Coordinates of C-alpha atoms in Angstrom, one line a residue:
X1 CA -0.7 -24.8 -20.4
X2 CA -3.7 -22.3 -19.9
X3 CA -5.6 -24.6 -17.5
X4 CA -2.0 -24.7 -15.5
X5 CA -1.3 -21.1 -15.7
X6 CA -5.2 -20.4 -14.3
X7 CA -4.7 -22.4 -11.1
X8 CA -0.6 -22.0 -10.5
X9 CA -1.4 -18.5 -9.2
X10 CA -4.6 -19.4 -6.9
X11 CA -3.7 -22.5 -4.4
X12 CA -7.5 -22.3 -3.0
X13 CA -9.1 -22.9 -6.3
X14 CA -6.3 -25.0 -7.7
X15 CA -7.3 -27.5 -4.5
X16 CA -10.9 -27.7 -5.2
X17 CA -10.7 -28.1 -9.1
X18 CA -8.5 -31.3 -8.4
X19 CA -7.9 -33.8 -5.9
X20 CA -4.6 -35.6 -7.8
X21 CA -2.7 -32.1 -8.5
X22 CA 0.4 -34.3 -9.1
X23 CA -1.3 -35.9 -12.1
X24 CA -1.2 -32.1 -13.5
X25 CA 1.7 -31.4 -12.7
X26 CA 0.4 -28.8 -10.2
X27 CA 1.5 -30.5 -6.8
X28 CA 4.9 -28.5 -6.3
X29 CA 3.4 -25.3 -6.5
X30 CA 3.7 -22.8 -3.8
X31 CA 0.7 -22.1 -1.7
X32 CA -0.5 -18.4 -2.3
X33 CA -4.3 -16.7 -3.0
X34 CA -2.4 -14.7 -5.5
X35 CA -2.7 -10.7 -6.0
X36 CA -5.2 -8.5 -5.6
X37 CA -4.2 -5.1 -6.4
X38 CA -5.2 -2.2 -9.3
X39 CA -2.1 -2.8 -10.9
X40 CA -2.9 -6.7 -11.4
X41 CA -6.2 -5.8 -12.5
X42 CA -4.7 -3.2 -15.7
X43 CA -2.2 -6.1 -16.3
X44 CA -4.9 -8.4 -17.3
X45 CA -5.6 -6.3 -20.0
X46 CA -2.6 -6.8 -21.9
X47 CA -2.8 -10.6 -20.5
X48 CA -6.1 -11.0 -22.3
X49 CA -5.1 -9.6 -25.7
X50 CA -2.5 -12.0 -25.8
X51 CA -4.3 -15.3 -25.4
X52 CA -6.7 -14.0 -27.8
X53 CA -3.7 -13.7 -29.5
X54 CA -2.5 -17.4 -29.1
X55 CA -6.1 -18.7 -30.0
X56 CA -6.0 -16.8 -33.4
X57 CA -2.7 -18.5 -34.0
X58 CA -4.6 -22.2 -34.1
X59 CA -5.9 -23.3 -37.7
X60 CA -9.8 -23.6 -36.2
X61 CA -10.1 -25.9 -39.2
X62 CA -8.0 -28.3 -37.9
X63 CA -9.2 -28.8 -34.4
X64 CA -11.9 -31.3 -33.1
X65 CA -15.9 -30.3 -32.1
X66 CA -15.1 -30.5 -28.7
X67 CA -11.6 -28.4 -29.4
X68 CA -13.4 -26.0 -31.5
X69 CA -16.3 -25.7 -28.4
X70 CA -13.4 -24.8 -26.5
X71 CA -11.8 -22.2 -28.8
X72 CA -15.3 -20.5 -29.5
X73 CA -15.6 -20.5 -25.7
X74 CA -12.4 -19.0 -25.2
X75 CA -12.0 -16.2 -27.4
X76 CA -15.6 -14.9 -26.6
X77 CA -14.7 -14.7 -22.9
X78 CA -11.6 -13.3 -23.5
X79 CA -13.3 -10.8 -25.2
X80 CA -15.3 -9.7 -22.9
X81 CA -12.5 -9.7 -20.1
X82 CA -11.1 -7.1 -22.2
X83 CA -13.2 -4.0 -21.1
X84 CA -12.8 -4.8 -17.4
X85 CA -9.2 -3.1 -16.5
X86 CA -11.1 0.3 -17.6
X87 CA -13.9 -0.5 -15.0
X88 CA -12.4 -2.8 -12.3
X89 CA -12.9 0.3 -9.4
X90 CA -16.4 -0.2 -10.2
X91 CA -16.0 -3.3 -9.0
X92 CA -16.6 -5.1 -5.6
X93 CA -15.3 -8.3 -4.6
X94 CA -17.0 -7.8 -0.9
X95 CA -20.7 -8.2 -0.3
X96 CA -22.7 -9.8 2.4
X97 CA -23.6 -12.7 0.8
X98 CA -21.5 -13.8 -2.2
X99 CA -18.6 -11.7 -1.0
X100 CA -15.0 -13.4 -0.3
X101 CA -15.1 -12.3 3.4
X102 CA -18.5 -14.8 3.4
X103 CA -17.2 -17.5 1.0
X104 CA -13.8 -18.1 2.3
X105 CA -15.2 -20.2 5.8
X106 CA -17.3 -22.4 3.4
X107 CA -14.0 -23.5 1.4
X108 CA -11.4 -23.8 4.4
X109 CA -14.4 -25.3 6.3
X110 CA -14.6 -27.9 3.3
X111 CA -10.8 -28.2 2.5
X112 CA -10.1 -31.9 2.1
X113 CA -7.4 -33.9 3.7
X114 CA -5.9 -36.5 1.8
X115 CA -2.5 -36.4 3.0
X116 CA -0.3 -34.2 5.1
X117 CA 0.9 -32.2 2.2
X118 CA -2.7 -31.2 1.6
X119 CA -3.0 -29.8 5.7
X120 CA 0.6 -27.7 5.1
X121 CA -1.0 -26.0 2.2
X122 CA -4.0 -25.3 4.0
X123 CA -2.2 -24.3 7.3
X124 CA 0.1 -21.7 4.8
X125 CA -2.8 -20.5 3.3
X126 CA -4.9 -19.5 6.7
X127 CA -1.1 -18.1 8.0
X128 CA -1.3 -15.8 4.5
X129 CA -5.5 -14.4 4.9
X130 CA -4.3 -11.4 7.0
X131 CA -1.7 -10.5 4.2
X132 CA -4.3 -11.3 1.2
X133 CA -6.7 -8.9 3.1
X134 CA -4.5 -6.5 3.4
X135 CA -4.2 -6.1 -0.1
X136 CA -8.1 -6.0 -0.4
X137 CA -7.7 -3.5 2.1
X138 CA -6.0 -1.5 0.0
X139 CA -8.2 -1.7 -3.1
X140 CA -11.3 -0.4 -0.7
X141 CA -9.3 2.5 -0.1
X142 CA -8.3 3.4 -3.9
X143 CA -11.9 3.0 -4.3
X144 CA -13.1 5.2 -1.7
X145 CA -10.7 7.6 -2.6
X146 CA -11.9 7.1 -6.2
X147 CA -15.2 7.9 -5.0
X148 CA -16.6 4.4 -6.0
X149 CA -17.1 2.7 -2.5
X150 CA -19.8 0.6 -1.6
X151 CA -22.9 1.8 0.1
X152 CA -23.1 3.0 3.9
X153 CA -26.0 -0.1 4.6
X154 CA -23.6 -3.0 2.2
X155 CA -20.5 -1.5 4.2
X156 CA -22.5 -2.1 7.8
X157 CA -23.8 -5.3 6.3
X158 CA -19.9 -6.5 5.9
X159 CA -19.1 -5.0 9.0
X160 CA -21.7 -6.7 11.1
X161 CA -21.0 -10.1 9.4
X162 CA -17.3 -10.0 10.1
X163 CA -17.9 -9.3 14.1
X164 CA -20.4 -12.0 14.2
X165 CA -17.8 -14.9 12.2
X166 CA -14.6 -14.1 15.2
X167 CA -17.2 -13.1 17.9
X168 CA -16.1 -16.3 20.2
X169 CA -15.4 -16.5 23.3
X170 CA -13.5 -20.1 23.1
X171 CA -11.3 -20.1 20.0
X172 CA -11.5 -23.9 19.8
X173 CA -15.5 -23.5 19.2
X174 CA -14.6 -21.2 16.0
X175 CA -15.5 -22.5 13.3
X176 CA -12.2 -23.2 11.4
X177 CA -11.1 -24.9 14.1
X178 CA -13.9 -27.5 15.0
X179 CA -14.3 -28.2 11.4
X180 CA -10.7 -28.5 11.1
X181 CA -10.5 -30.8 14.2
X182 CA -13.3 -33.2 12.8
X183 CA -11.4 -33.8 9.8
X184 CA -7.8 -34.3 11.4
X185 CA -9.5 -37.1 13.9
X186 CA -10.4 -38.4 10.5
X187 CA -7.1 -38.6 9.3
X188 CA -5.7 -41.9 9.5
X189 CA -2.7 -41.6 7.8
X190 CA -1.6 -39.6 11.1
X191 CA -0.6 -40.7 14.8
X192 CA -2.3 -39.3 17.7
X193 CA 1.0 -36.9 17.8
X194 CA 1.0 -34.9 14.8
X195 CA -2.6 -34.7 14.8
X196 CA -2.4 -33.0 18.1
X197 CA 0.1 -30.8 16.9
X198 CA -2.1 -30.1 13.6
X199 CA -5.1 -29.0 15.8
X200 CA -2.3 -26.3 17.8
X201 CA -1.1 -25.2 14.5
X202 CA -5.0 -24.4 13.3
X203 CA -5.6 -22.7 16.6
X204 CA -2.4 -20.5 16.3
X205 CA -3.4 -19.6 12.9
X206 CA -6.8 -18.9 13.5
X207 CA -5.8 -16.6 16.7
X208 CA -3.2 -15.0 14.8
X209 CA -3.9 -14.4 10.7
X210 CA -7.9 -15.5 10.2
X211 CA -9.1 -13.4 13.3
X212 CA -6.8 -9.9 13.1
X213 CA -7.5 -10.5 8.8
X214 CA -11.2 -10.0 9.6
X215 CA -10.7 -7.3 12.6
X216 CA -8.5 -5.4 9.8
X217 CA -11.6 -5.8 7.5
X218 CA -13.8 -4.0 10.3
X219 CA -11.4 -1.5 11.3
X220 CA -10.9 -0.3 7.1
X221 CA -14.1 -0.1 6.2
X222 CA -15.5 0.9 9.5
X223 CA -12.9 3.9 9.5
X224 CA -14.2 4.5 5.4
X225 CA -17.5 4.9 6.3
X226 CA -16.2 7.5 9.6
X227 CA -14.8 9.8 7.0
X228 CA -17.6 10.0 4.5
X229 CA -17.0 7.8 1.9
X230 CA -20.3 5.4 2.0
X231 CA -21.1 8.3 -0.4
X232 CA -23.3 6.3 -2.9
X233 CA -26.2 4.7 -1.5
X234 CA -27.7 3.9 -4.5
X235 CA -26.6 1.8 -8.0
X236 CA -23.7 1.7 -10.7
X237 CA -25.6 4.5 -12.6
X238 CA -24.2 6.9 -10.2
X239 CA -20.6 6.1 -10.0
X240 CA -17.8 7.2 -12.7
X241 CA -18.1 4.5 -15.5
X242 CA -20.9 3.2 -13.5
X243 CA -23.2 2.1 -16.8
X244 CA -20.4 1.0 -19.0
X245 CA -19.7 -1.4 -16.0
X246 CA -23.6 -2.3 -15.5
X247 CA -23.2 -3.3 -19.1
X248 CA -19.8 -5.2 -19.2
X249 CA -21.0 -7.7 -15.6
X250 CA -24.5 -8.2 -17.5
X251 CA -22.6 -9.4 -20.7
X252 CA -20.4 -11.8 -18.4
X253 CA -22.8 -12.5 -15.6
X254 CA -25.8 -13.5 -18.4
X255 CA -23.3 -15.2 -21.6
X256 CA -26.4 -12.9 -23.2
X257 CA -25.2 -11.0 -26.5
X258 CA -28.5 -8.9 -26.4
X259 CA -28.6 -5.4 -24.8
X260 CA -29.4 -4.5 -21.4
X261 CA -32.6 -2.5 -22.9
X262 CA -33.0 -5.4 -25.3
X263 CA -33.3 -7.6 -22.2
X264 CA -35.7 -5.2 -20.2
X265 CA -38.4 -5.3 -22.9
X266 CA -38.1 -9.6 -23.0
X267 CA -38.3 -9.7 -19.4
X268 CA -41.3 -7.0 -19.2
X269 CA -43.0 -8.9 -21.8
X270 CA -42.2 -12.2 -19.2
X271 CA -43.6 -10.4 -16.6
X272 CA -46.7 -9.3 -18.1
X273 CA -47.6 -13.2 -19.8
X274 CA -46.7 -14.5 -16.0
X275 CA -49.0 -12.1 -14.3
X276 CA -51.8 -12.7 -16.8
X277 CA -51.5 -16.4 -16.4
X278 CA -51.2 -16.3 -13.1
X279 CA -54.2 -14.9 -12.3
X280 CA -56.0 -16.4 -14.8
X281 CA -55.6 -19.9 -13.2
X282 CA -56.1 -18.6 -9.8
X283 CA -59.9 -17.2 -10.8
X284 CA -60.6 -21.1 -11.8
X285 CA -61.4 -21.8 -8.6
X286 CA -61.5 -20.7 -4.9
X287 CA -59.9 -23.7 -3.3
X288 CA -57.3 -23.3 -5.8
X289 CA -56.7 -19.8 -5.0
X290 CA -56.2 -21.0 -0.9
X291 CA -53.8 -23.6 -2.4
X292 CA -51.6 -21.1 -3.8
X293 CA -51.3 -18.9 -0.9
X294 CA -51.0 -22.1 1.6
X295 CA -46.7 -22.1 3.1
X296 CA -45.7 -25.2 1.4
X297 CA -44.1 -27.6 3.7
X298 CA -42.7 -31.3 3.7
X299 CA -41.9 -34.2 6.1
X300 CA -39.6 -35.6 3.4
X301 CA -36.0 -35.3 4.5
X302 CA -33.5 -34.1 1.4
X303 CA -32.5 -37.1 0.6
X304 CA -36.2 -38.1 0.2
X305 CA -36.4 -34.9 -2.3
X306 CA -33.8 -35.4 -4.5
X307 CA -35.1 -39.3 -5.0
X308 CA -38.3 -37.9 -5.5
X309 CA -38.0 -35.7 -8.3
X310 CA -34.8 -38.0 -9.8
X311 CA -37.8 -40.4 -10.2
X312 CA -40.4 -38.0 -11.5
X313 CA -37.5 -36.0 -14.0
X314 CA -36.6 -39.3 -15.7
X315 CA -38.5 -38.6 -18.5
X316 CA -37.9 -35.0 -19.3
X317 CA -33.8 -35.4 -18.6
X318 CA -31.3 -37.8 -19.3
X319 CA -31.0 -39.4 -15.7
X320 CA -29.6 -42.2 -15.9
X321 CA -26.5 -42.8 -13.5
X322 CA -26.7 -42.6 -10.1
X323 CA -25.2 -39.3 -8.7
X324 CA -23.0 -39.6 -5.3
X325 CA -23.2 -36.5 -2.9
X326 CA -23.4 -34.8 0.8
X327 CA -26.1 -33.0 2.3
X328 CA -24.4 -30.7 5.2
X329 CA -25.8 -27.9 6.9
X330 CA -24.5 -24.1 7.1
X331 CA -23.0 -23.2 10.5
X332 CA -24.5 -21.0 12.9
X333 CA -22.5 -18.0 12.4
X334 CA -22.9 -17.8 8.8
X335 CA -26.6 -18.6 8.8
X336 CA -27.9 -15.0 8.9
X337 CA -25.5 -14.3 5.6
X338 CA -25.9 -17.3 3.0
X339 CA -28.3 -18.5 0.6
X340 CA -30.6 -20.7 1.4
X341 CA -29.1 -23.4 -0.2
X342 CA -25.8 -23.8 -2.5
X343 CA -24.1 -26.2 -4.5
X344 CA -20.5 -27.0 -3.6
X345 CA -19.2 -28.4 -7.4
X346 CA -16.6 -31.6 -7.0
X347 CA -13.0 -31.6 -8.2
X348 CA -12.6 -32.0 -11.7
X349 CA -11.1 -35.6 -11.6
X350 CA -13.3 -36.6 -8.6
X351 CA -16.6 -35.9 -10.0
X352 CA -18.5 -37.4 -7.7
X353 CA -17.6 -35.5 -4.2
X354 CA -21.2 -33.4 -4.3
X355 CA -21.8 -31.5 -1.5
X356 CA -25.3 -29.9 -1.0
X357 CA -25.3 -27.2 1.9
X358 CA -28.8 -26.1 3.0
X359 CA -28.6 -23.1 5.5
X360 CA -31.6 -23.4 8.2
X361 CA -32.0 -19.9 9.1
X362 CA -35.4 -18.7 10.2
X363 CA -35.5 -16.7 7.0
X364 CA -33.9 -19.9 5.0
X365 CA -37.0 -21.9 5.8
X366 CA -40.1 -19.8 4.3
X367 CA -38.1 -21.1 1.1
X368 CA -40.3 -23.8 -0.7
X369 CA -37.0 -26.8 0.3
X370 CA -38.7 -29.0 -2.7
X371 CA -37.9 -26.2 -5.6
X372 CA -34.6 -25.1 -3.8
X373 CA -33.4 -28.7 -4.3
X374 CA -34.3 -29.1 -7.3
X375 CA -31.9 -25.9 -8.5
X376 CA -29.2 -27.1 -6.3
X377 CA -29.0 -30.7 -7.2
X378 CA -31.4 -33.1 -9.1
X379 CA -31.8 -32.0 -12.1
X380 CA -30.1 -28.6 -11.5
X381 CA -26.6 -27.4 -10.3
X382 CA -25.2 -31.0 -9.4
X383 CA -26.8 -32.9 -12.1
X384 CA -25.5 -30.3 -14.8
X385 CA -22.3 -30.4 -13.2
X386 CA -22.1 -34.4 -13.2
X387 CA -23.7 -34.4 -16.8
X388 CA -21.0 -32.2 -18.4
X389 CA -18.0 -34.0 -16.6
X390 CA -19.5 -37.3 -18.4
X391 CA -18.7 -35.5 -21.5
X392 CA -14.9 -35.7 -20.9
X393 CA -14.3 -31.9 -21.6
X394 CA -10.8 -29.9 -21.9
X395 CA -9.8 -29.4 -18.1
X396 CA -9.8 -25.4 -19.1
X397 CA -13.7 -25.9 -20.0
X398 CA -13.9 -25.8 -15.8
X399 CA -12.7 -23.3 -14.8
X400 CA -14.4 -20.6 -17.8
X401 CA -17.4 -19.3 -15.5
X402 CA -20.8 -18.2 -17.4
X403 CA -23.4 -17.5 -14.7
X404 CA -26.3 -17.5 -17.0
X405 CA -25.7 -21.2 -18.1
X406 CA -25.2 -22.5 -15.1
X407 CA -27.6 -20.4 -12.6
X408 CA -29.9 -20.0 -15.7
X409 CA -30.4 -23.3 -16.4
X410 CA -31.0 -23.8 -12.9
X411 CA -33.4 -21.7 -11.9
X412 CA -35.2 -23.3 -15.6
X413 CA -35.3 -26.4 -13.9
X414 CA -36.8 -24.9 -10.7
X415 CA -39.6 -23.9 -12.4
X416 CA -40.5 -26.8 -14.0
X417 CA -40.2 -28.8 -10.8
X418 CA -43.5 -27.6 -8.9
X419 CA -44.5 -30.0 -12.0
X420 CA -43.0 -33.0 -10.1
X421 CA -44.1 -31.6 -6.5
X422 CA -47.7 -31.2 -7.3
X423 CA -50.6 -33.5 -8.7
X424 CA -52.5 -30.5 -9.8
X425 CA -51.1 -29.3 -12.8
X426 CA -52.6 -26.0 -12.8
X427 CA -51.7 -25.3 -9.3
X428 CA -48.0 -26.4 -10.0
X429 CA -48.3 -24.2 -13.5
X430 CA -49.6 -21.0 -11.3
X431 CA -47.0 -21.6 -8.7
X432 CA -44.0 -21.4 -11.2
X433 CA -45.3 -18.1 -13.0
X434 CA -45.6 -16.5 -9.8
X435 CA -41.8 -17.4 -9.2
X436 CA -40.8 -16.2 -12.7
X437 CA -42.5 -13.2 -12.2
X438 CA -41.4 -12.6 -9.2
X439 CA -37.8 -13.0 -10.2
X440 CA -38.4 -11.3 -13.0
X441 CA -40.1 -8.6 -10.7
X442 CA -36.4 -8.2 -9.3
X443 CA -34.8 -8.1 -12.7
X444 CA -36.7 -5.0 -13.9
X445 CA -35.4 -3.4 -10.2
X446 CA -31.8 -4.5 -10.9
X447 CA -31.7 -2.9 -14.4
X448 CA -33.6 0.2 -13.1
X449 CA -31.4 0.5 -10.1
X450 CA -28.0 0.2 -11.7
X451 CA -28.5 1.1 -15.4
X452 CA -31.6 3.3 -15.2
X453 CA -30.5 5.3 -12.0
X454 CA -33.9 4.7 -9.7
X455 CA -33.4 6.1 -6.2
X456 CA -35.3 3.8 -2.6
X457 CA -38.5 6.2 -3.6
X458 CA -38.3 5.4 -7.6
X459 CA -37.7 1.7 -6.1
X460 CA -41.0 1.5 -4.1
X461 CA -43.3 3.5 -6.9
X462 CA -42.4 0.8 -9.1
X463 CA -43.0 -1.5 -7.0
X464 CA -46.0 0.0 -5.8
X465 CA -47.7 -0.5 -9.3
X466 CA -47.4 -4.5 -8.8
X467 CA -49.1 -4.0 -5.5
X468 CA -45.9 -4.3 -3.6
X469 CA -46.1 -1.8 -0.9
X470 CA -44.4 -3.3 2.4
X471 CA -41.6 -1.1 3.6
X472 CA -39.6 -3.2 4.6
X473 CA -39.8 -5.6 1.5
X474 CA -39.1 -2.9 -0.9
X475 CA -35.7 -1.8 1.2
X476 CA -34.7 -5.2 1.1
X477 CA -35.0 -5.4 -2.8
X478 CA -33.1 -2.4 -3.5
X479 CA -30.4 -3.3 -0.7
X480 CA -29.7 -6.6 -2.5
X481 CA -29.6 -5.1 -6.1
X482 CA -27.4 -2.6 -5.1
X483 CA -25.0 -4.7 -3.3
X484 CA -25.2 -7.5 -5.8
X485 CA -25.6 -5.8 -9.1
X486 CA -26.9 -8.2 -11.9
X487 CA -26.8 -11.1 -10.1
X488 CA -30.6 -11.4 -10.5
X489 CA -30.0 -11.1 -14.6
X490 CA -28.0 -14.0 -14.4
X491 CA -30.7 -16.1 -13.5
X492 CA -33.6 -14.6 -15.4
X493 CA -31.9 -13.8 -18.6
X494 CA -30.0 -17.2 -18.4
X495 CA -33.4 -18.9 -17.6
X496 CA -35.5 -17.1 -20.8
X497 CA -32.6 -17.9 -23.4
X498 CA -32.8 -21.4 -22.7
X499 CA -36.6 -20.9 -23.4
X500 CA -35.5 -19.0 -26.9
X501 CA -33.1 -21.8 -27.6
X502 CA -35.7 -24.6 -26.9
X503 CA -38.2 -22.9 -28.7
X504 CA -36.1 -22.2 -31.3
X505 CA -35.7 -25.6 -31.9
X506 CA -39.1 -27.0 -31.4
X507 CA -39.3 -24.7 -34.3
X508 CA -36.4 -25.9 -36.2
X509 CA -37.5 -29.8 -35.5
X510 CA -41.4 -29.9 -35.2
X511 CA -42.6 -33.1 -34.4
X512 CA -39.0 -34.6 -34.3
X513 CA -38.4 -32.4 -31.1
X514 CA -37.8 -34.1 -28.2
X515 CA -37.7 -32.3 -25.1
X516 CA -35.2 -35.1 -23.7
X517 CA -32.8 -34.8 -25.8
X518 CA -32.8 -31.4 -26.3
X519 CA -31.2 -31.3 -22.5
X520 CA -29.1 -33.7 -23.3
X521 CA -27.7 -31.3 -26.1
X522 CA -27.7 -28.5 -24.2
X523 CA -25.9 -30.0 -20.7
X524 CA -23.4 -31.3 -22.8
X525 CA -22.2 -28.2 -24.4
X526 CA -21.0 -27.0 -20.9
X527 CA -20.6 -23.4 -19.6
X528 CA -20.8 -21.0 -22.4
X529 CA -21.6 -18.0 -24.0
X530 CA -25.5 -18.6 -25.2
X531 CA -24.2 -17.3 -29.0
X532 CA -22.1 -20.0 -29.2
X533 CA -24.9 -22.4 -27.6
X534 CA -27.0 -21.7 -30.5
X535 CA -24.4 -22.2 -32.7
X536 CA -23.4 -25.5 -31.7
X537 CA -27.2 -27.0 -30.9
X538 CA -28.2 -26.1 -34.1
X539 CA -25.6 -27.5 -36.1
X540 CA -23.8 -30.4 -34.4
X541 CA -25.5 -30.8 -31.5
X542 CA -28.7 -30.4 -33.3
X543 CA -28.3 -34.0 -34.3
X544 CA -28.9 -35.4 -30.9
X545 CA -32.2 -33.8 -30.6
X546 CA -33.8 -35.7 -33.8

């Protein structure tokens, strides 16, 4: 009932999470993003207490491991939804690069067609984007009028974005409708007829709810930051409730139960090991040193990659299956704006519709493609994702989010693949410390930033100390934390407590550890909180690592 409730209200996730809706009982629902308003937001309050409510109401005793997982899961996140109705105005659900306004192409652009029910909903849902962004409209100006809007360069960022996506001169070369075209050619349970009068309908909707929806984003926040209220140019420490909210996003971002100073002094401690390392490596040797500092670059297509370190990973993770997916490529218009690379996660009871998209920006390709694949897929994002569907978990397992898991045990995987890319081991062990300390680098900005209260100037004489003293560089950093507050933590936190956990058990095991295994434990508990991690790996999942 949970798992049904979750998606009845959001059509756009509800399609993505599962191809066979019917099977759910989900397919007669009625197309809609849902609400976004203040009001919803202080509901959820009340919504949360009573599913914690419902929870406490089960005899724990009584249910299976994989049921009690679930409940553990549950009533922790539950938990921690609690404290957001006090803080939501701190909140931001538009930013240049994991913002809605630059999500929502990716999913209409990948919105399957299996049948013609599946083009109606989609067709409803572009008809209702002007209405939903009305309502986030709305919520910009509560928050500007709150004195909690975003910052005059994130605001210009969104701005600038949004003019770029409905910049066209020929509708039918936007890209909602040449994506949309391609996959109604493809449609063969269509005549040429209706699929003609598909490709109008998309046009029409594009020209008259996708296009004025974004102009109405521009013309809002454009007129905010006309009056003033790009007030803040700096983190959450300066807005009302600004560290309380710091502190709730890195409790749910990270799944970390430790405190955000608690975290600081790990990752300084991180940072200080990684630098010493480092450069203790690099002074082996001067042809080692010139290795380091050489652009890395490859021949070898993705595909190619993803054999590659498949093949070299087998022994450290439990690869065994083969793993079906798409590589695609980021359009033009949304190049400047996206990550390098991203992982597009399957439906739930289609697990093995994997789409890769690498974005092949000018910026995009300084990025070392061999470690960036390694996060995204094999053995990262899309071999965790295909690992804990192989597990069989409670459908509501899917949709409970915990950054750090996920992105942490990505970006632990990352590191350990310059392992797999390079013969030299101490070449591939300096060029993962300078990427942990690096991120960790940013970490230590992010907490400063938004907890601490550093201004651009406190910003660069930190960064001044680690002999980081480009301009430009340094604005760039504190741009990104500001208008993507803890999203760093999620990575580096997430990344060091599945070094505590591993550790922890190499301690707990000695010679019976087995690194293999021990992922094998840990992707099969599934997104979590890392308290309840630890509590299942070292009691029943503990048995699979001996």
């Amino acid at each position: 009932m949970l798992f049904k409730n979750q998606l009845s209200g959001d059509s756009l996730s509800l399609h993505f999470y599962l191809l066979h809706p019917e099977k759910a009982g989900l397919d007669n629902t009625t197309p809609t993003f849902g609400t976004f308003s203040y009001d919803n937001f202080l509901s959820g309050q009340t919504y949360y207490i009573n599913e914690i409510n419902k929870l406490k109401s089960f005899d724990y005793g009584q249910l299976s491991a994989k049921q009690q997982i679930t409940y553990d899961t549950l009533i922790e996140y539950f938990k921690d939804q609690l404290d957001f109705a006090d803080l939501c105005l701190c909140s931001e659900n538009l930013s240049p690069t994991t913002g809605l306004q630059a999500q929502l192409p990716i999913l209409f652009a990948e919105y399957r067609f299996t049948n013609q029910k599946d083009i109606e909903n989609y067709l409803s849902l572009l008809s209702q984007i002007k209405d939903y962004f009305a309502q986030i409209c709305e919520f910009q100006k509560l928050k500007a009028d709150k004195n909690s809007f975003i910052s005059d360069f994130c605001c210009e960022g969104i701005i600038n974005q949004c003019r770029e996506f409905i910049n066209i001169k020929d509708i039918n070369e936007h890209l909602l409708c040449t994506t949309f075209k391609s996959r109604i050619e493809q449609a063969d349970f269509l005549n040429s007829e209706e699929k003609a009068g598909y490709i109008q309908k998309n046009v029409d909707a594009v020209q008259n709810s996708v296009i004025p929806a974004y102009q109405l984003l521009i013309d809002t926040l454009s007129d905010l930051k006309k009056k003033g209220f790009c007030k803040n140019s700096n983190g959450l420490y300066y807005l009302k409730n600004g560290k309380n909210y710091y502190e709730y996003l890195t409790k749910t971002y990270t799944g970390s139960s430790r405190s955000v100073l608690e975290l600081k002094s790990d990752i300084q401690n991180n940072l200080v090991d990684d630098m010493r390392t480092m450069y203790s490596i690099l002074n082996i040797s001067p042809e080692l040193e010139e290795q380091f500092y050489k652009e890395t670059q490859t021949n070898m297509s993705p595909e190619e990659i993803l054999s590659s370190i498949k093949d070299k990973a087998a022994g450290d993770f439990p690869i065994s299956s083969k793993i079906n997916y798409k590589i695609k490529y980021v359009d033009k218009s949304l190049e400047n704006y996206l990550s390098p690379a991203f992982y597009l996660s399957p439906p739930i009871d289609a697990p093995d519709n994997n789409t890769i998209y690498i974005n092949n920006s000018s910026n995009s390709k300084k990025q070392n493609l061999y470690a960036t694949l390694a996060h995204e897929g094999i053995p990262g994002h899309m071999f965790q994702a295909h690992s804990f569907s192989e597990t069989d978990p409670l459908p509501i397992r899917h949709l409970i989010n915990y950054g750090g898991y996920t992105e942490g045990w990505a970006t632990y995987v990352e590191f350990m693949s310059y392992n797999y890319q390079y013969d030299n081991k101490q070449l591939a062990e300096a060029l993962a410390r300078s990427s942990s300390y690096s991120l960790a680098l940013y970490s230590l900005c992010d907490i400063g930033i938004n907890y601490e209260g550093w201004t651009l100037k406190d910003t660069k004489k930190f960064l001044a100390n680690y002999n980081l003293n480009d301009e430009n560089v340094c604005e760039s950093i504190f741009q990104a934390v500001v208008e993507e507050p803890a999203n760093y933590l999620q990575y580096y936190v997430g990344y060091m407590e599945i070094c505590r956990l591993k550790e922890k058990m190499q301690q707990k095991l000695g010679s019976k550890f087995n690194l293999k295994k021990f992922h094998q434990a840990f992707l099969s508990l599934g997104p979590t909180s890392f308290s309840v991690a630890e509590k299942w790996l070292f009691s029943e999942y503990a048995k699979v690592c001996e």
